Coordinates of C-alpha atoms and ligand atoms in Angstrom, one line a residue:
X1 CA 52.1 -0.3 32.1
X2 CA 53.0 3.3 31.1
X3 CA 57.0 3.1 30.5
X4 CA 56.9 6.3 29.5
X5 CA 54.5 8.3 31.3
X6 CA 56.1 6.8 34.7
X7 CA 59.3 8.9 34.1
X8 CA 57.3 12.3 33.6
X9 CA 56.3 15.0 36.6
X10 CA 52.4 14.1 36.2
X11 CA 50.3 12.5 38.6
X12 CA 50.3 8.6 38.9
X13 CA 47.5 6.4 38.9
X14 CA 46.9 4.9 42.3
X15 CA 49.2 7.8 44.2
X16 CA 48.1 8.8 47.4
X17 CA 45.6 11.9 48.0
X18 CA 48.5 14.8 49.7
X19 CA 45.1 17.2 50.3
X20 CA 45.5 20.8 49.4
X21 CA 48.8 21.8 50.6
X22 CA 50.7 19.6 48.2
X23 CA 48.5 21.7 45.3
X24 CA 51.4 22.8 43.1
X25 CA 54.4 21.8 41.1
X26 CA 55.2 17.8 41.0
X27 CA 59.1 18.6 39.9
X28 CA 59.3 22.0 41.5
X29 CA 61.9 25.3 40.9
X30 CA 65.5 24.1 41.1
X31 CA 64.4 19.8 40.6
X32 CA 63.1 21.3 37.4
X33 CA 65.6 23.1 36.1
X34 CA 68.1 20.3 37.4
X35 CA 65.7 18.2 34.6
X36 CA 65.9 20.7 31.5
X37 CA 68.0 18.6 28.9
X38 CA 70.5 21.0 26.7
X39 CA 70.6 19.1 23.3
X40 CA 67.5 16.9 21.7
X41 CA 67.0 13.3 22.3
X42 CA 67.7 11.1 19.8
X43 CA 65.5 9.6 16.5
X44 CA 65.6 6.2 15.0
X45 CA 68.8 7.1 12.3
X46 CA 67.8 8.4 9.6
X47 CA 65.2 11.1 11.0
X48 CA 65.9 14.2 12.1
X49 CA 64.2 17.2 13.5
X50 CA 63.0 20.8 12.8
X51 CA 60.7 23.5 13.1
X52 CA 57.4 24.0 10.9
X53 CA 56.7 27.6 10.2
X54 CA 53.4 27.6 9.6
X55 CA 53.8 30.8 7.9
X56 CA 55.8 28.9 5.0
X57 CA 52.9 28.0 2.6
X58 CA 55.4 24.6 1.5
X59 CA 55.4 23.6 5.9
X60 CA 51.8 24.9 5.4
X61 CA 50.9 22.2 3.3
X62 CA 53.0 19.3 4.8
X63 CA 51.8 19.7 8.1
X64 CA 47.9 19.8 6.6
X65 CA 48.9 16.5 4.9
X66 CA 50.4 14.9 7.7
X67 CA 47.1 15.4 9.8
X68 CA 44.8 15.0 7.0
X69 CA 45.9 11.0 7.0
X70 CA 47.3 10.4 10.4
X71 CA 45.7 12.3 12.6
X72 CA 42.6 11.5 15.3
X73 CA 39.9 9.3 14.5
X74 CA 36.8 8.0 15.9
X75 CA 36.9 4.9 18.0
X76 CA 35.2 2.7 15.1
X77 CA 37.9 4.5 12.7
X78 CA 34.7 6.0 10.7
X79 CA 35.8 10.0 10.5
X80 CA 39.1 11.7 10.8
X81 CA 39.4 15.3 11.6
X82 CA 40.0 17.5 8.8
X83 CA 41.6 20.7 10.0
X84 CA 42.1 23.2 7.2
X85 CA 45.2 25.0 7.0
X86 CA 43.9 28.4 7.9
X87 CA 42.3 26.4 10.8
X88 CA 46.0 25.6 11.3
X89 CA 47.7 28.9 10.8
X90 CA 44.8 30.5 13.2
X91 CA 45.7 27.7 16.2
X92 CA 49.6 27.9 15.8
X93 CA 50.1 31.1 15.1
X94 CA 48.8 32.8 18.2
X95 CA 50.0 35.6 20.5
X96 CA 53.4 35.5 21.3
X97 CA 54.2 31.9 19.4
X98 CA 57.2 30.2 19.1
X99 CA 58.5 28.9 15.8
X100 CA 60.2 26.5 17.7
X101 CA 57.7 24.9 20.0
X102 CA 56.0 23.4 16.4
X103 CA 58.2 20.5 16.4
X104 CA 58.7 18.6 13.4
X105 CA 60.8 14.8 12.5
X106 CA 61.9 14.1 9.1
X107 CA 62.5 11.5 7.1
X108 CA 66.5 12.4 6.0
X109 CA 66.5 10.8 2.3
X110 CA 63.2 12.3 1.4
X111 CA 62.8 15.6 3.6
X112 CA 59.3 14.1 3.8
X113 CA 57.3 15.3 7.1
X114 CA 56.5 12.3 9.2
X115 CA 55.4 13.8 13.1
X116 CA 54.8 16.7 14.5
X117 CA 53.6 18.0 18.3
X118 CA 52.9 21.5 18.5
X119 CA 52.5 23.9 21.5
X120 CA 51.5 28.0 21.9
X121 CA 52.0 29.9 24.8
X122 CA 48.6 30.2 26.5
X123 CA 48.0 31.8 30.5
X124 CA 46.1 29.7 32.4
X125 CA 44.4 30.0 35.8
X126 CA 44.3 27.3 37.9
X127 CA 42.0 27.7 40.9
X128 CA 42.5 31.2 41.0
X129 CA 46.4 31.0 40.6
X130 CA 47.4 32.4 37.1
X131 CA 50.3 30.0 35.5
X132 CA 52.2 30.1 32.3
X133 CA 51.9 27.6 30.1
X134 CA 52.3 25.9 26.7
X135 CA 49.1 24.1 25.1
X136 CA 49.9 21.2 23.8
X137 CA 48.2 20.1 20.7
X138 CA 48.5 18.3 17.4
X139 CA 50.7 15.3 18.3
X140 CA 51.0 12.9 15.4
X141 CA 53.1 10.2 14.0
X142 CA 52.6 8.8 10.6
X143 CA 50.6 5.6 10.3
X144 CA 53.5 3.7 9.1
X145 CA 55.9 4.5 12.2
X146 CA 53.3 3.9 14.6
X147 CA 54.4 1.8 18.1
X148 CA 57.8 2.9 18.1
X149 CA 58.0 4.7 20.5
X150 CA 58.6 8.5 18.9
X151 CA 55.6 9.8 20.6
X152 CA 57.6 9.9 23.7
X153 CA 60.1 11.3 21.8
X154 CA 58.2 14.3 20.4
X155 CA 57.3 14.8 24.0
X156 CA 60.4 14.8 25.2
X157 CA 61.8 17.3 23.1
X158 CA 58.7 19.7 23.3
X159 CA 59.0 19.4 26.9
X160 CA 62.8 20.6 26.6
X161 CA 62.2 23.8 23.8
X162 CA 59.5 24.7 26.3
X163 CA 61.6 24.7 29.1
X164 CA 64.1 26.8 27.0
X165 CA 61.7 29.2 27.5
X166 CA 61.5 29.1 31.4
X167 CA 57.7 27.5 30.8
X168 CA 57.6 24.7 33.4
X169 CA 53.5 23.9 33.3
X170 CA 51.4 22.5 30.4
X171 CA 48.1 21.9 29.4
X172 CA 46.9 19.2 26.7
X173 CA 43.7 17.3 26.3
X174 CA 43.0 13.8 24.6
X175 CA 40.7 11.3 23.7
X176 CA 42.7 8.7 25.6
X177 CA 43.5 7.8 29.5
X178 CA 46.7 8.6 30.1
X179 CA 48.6 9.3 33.9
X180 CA 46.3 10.9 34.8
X181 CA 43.5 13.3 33.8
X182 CA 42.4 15.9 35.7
X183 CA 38.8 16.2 34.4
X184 CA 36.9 14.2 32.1
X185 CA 34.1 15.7 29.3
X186 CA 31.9 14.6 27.3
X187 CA 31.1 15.6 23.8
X188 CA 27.1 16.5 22.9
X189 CA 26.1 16.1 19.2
X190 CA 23.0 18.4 17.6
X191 CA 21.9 17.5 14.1
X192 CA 21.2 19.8 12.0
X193 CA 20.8 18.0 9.1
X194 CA 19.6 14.6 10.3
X195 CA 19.5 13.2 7.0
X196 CA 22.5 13.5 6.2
X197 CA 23.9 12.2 9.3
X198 CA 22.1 9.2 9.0
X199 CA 23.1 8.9 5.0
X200 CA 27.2 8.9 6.6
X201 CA 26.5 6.7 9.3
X202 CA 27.0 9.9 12.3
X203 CA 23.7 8.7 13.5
X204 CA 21.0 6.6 13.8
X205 CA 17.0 7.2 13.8
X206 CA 15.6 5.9 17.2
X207 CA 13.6 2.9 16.2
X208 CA 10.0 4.5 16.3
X209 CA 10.9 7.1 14.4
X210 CA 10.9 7.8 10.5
X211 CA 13.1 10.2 8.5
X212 CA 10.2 12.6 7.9
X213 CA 9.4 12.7 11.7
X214 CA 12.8 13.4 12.7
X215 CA 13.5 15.7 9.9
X216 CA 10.8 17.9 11.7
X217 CA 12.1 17.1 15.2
X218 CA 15.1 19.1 14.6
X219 CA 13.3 21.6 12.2
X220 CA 14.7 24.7 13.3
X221 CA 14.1 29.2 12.6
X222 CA 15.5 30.4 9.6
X223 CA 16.6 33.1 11.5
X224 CA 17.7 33.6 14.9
X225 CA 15.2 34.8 18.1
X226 CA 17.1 37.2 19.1
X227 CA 17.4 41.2 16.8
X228 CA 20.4 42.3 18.2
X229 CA 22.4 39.3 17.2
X230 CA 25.3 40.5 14.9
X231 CA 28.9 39.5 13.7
X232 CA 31.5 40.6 16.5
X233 CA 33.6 43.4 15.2
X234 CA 37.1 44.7 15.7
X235 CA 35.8 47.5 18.2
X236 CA 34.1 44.9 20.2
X237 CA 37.3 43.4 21.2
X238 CA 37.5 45.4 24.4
X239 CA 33.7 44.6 26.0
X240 CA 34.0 41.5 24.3
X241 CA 37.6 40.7 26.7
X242 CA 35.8 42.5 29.5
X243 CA 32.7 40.3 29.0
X244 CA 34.5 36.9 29.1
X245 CA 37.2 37.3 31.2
X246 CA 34.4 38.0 34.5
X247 CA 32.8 35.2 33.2
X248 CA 36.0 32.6 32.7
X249 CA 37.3 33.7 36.1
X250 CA 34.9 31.8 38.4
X251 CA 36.1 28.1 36.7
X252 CA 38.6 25.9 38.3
X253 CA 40.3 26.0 35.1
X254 CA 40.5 28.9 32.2
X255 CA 42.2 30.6 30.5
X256 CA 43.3 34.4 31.4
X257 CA 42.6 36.6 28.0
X258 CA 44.7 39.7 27.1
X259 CA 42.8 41.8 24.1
X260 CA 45.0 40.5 21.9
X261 CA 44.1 37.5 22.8
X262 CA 40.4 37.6 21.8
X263 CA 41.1 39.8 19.0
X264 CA 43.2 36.2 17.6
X265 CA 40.9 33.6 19.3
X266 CA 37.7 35.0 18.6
X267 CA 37.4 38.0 16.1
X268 CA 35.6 36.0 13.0
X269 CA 37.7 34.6 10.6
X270 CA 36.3 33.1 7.4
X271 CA 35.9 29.3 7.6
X272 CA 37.5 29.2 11.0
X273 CA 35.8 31.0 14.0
X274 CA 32.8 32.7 14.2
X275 CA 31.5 34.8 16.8
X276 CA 28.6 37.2 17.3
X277 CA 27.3 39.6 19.8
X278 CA 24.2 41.3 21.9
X279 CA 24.5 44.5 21.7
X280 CA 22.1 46.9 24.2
X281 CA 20.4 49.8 23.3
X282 CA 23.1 51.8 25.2
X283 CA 26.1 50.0 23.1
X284 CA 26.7 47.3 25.8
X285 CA 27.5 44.0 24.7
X286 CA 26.0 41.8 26.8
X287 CA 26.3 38.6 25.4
X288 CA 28.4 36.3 23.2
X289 CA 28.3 33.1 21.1
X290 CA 31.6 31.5 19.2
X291 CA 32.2 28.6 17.8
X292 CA 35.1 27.0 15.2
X293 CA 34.7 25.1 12.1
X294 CA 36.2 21.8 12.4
X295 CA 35.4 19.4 9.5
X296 CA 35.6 16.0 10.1
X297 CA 36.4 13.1 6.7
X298 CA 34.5 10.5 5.8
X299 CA 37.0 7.8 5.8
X300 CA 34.9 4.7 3.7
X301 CA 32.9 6.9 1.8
X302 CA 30.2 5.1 0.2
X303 CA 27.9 8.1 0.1
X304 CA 27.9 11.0 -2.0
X305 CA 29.1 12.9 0.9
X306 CA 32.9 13.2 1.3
X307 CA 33.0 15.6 4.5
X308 CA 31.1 16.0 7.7
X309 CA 30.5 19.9 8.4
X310 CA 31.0 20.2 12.7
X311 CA 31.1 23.5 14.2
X312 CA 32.2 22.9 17.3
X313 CA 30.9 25.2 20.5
X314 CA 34.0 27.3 21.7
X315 CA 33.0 30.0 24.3
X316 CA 29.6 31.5 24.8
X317 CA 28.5 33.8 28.0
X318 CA 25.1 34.9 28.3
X319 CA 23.9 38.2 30.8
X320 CA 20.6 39.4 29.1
X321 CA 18.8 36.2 28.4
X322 CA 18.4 32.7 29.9
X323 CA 21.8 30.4 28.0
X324 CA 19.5 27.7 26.5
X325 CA 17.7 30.9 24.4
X326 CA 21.7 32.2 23.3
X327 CA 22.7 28.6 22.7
X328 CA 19.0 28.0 20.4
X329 CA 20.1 30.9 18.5
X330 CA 23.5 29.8 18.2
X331 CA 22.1 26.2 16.4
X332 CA 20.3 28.5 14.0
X333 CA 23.2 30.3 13.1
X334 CA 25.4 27.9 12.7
X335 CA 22.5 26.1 10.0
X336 CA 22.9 29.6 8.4
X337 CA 26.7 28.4 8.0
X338 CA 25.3 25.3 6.1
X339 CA 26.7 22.9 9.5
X340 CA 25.7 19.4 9.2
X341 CA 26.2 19.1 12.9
X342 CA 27.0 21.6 16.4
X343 CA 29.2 19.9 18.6
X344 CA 29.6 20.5 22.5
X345 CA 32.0 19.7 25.3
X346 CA 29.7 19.3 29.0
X347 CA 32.4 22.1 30.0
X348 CA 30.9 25.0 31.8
X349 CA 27.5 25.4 32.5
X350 CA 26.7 23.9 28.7
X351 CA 25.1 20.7 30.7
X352 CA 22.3 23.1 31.6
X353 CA 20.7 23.0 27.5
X354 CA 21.6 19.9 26.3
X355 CA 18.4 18.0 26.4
X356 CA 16.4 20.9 25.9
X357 CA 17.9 21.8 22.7
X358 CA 18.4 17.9 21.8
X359 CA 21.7 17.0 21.9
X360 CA 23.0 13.6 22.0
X361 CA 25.4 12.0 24.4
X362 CA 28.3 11.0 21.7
X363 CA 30.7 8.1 22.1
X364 CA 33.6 10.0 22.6
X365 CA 35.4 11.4 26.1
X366 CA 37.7 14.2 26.2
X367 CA 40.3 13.9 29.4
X368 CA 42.3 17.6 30.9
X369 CA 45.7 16.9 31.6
X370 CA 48.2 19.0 33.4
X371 CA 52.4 18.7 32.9
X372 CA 53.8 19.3 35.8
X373 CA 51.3 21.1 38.6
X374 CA 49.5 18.6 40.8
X375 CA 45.6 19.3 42.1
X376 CA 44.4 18.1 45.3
X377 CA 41.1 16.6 43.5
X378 CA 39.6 15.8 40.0
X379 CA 37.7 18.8 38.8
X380 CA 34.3 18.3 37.5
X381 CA 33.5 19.3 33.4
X382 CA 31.0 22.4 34.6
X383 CA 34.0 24.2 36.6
X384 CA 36.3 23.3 33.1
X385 CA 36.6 26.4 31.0
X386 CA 39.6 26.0 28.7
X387 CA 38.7 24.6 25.0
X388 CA 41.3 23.8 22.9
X389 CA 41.0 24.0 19.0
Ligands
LIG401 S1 45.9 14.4 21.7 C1 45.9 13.8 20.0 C2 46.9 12.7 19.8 N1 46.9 12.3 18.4 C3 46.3 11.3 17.8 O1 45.5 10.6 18.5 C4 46.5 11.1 16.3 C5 46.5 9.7 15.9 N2 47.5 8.9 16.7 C6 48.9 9.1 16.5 O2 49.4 9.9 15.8 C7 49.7 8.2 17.4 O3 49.0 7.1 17.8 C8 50.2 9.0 18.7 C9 51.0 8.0 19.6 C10 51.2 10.1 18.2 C11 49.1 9.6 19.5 N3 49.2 11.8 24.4 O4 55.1 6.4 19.8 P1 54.4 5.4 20.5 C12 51.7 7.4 24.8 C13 50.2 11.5 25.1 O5 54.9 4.0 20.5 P2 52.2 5.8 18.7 C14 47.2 15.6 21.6 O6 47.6 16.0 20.6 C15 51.4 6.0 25.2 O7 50.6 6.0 26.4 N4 50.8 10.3 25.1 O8 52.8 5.3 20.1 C16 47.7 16.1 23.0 C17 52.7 5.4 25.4 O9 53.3 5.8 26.6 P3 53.3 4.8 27.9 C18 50.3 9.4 24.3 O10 50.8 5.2 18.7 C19 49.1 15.5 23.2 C20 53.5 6.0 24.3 O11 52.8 7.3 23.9 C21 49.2 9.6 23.5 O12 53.0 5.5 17.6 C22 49.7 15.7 24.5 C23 53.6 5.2 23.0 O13 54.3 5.8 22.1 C24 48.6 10.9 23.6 N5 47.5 11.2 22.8 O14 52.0 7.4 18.9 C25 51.1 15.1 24.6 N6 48.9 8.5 22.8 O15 54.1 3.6 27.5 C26 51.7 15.3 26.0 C27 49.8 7.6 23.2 O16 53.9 5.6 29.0 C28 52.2 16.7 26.3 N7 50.6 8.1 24.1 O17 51.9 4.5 28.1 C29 52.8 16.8 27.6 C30 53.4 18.2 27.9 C31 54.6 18.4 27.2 C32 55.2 19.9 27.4 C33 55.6 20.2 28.9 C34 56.2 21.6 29.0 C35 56.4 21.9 30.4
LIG402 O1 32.1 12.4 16.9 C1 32.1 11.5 17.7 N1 31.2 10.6 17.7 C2 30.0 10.5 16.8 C3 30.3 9.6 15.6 C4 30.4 8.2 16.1 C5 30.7 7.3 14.9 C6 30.9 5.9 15.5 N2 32.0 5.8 16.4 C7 28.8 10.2 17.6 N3 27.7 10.2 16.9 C8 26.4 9.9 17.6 C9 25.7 11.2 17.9 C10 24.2 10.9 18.2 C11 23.5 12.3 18.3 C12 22.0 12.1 18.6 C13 21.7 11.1 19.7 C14 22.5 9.8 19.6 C15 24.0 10.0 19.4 O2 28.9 9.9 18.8 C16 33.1 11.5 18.8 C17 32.7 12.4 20.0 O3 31.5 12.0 20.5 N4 34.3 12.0 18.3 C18 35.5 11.3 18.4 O4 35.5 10.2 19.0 C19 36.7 12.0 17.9 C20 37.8 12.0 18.9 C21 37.6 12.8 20.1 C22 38.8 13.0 20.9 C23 39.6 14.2 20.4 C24 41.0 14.3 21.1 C25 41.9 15.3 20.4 C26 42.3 16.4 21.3 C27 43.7 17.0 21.0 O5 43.9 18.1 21.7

């Protein structure tokens, strides 16, 4: 059934409950170590691999190719994401990165770019224990060498450069089931401009509604509720850190954030990540709202429209007002942005203003997975903290 995923330290489907005392590493310490591999597995002949420097303007532009026609797609194959190379650049180049955990396989003959799997060094707290980790993310192969088996490859030799490293613990999401998730989530869709949506086949009008009725059903404030809304600046970084990480800590899952941290993940960066801030009367920042621009192609065009505009909801912690009245402002800014649609995982406590700010269920599920540390249960979405980009 899973050839692959059989051989690796995650849990199985069907294994039996060991209750909290076997919470921890599958392949633990010296086992693991015993594992690390010293050279690369091998490719099909005629491939070989490398690095991408995402630095490197050339790698820049293959690796934005490579994803641009090969990576994830709906289930009904209608959109593709479309992440732009300073999206890129912004989720590889983090903190403390490795040039060498952004694995590449080329084609010999051509140099030509044809799969990639990526990881950065994240912390991550797992019920209150703080682990090191790599996120896994970006794991591709080109259309054409589909079902050959070099996905397990990529993995394997991720899994070894990260090891290199003395990082024994990982953290990936995807669309798929795969041995075995740890949480599953959901992804919420707001329109913000319904007719649009409907024009690219994103949605569909109920049937006792018209355009113009809808149209006015998600009508929203040209400007946002709340006065003391602003763009999150450089000096915020320390309340902003403060702010979040007593928030993140009470979640099952999250991720532990250094300033440096937020200053990469969350100061705004143009057509990337935006981010905005309450500010008090006595200079206290008491809430926040971000969220990252992730375009999505319209693969059969047969509109004028060539790209759906997503901004996708990243993290957002409310202390002055109710989170519904944060999140209705963040809708209203992101319009301000000229999104055709706000996006949401049910992670965190986002479950608690989805119908009243009328989002839609979507067809798609995100699962959690974890490399190598085993849980004693399935964690529910609302204690899930950790989005990736
Ligand atoms: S999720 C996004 C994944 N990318 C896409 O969906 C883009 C479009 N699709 C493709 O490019 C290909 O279809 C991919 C598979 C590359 C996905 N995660 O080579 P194959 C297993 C893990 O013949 P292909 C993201 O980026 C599959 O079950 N495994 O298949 C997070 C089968 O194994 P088994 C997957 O279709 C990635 C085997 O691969 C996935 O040509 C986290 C078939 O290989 C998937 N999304 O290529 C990766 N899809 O027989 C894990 C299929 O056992 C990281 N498979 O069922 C683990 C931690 C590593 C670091 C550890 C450090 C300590
Ligand atoms: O965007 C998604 N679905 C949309 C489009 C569906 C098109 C047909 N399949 C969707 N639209 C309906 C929204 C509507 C809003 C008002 C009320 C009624 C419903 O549902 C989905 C998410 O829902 N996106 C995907 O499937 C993309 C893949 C998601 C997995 C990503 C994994 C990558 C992670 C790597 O780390």
């Amino acid at each position: 059934e899973h050839a692959f995923w059989e051989t690796q330290p995650v849990r199985q489907f069907g294994e039996k409950d060991e209750g909290e005392a076997a919470e921890g590493a599958i392949d633990a310490g010296g086992r693991a170590s015993e594992r690390a591999e010293s050279a690369p597995p091998s490719l099909p002949p005629g491939y070989e691999w490398c690095s991408c420097d995402m630095r490197d303007e050339e790698t820049q532009k293959e690796v934005y190719e490579l994803l641009t026609n090969n990576y994830v797609e709906d289930d009904d194959a209608m959109f593709r994401f479309q992440y732009s190379k300073e999206f890129l650049k912004w989720a590889l180049c983090s903190p403390g990165y490795h040039l060498e955990w952004h694995v590449g396989v080329r084609l010999r003959v051509t140099n030509t770019l044809v799969a990639i799997i990526t990881g950065v060094p994240a912390r991550v707290s797992v019920k209150g224990k703080e682990i090191d980790m790599a996120e896994i993310n970006f794991l591709c192969v080109h259309k054409k060498l589909r079902s050959k088996r070099i996905a397990p490859t990529l993995i394997r030799e991720i899994t070894r450069r990260v090891n290199a490293k003395d990082v024994w613990q990982a953290a990936y999401t995807a669309g798929v089931v795969l041995p075995k998730p740890i949480a599953r989530a959901r992804y919420w869709h707001r329109s913000l401009d319904i007719k649009k949506l409907v024009e690219i086949g994103f949605t569909r009008l109920s049937r006792d509604s018209s355009m113009s009725r809808a149209v006015q059903v998600y009508k929203l404030d040209p400007k946002p509720k709340c006065d003391a809304l602003r763009r999150m600046l450089d000096e915020d970084v320390p309340q902003v850190t403060a702010l979040l990480s007593k928030y993140l800590s009470s979640y099952s899952l999250a991720p532990v954030m250094s300033e440096a941290d937020v200053r990469h993940w969350l100061m705004p960066r143009d057509g990337v990540v935006f981010s905005y801030v309450v500010e008090n009367e006595n200079g206290k920042i008491t809430d926040f709202i971000s969220f990252y621009n992730l375009p999505s192609q319209i693969i059969h065009e047969r509109t004028k429209h060539k790209e759906l505009k997503a901004a996708y909801s990243y993290y957002n912690v409310a202390t002055s007002m109710p989170l519904v009245d944060l999140m209705a402002d963040a809708l209203i800014l992101a319009k301000c942005n000229n999104f055709d649609v706000f996006n949401t995982l049910d992670l965190m406590e986002n479950a608690s203003f989805l119908e009243q700010l009328k989002f839609g269920k979507g067809d798609g599920n995100l699962h959690y997975y974890l490399y190598n540390w085993r849980l004693s249960a399935d964690l529910e979405a609302s204690q899930v903290a950790l989005v990736l980009t």
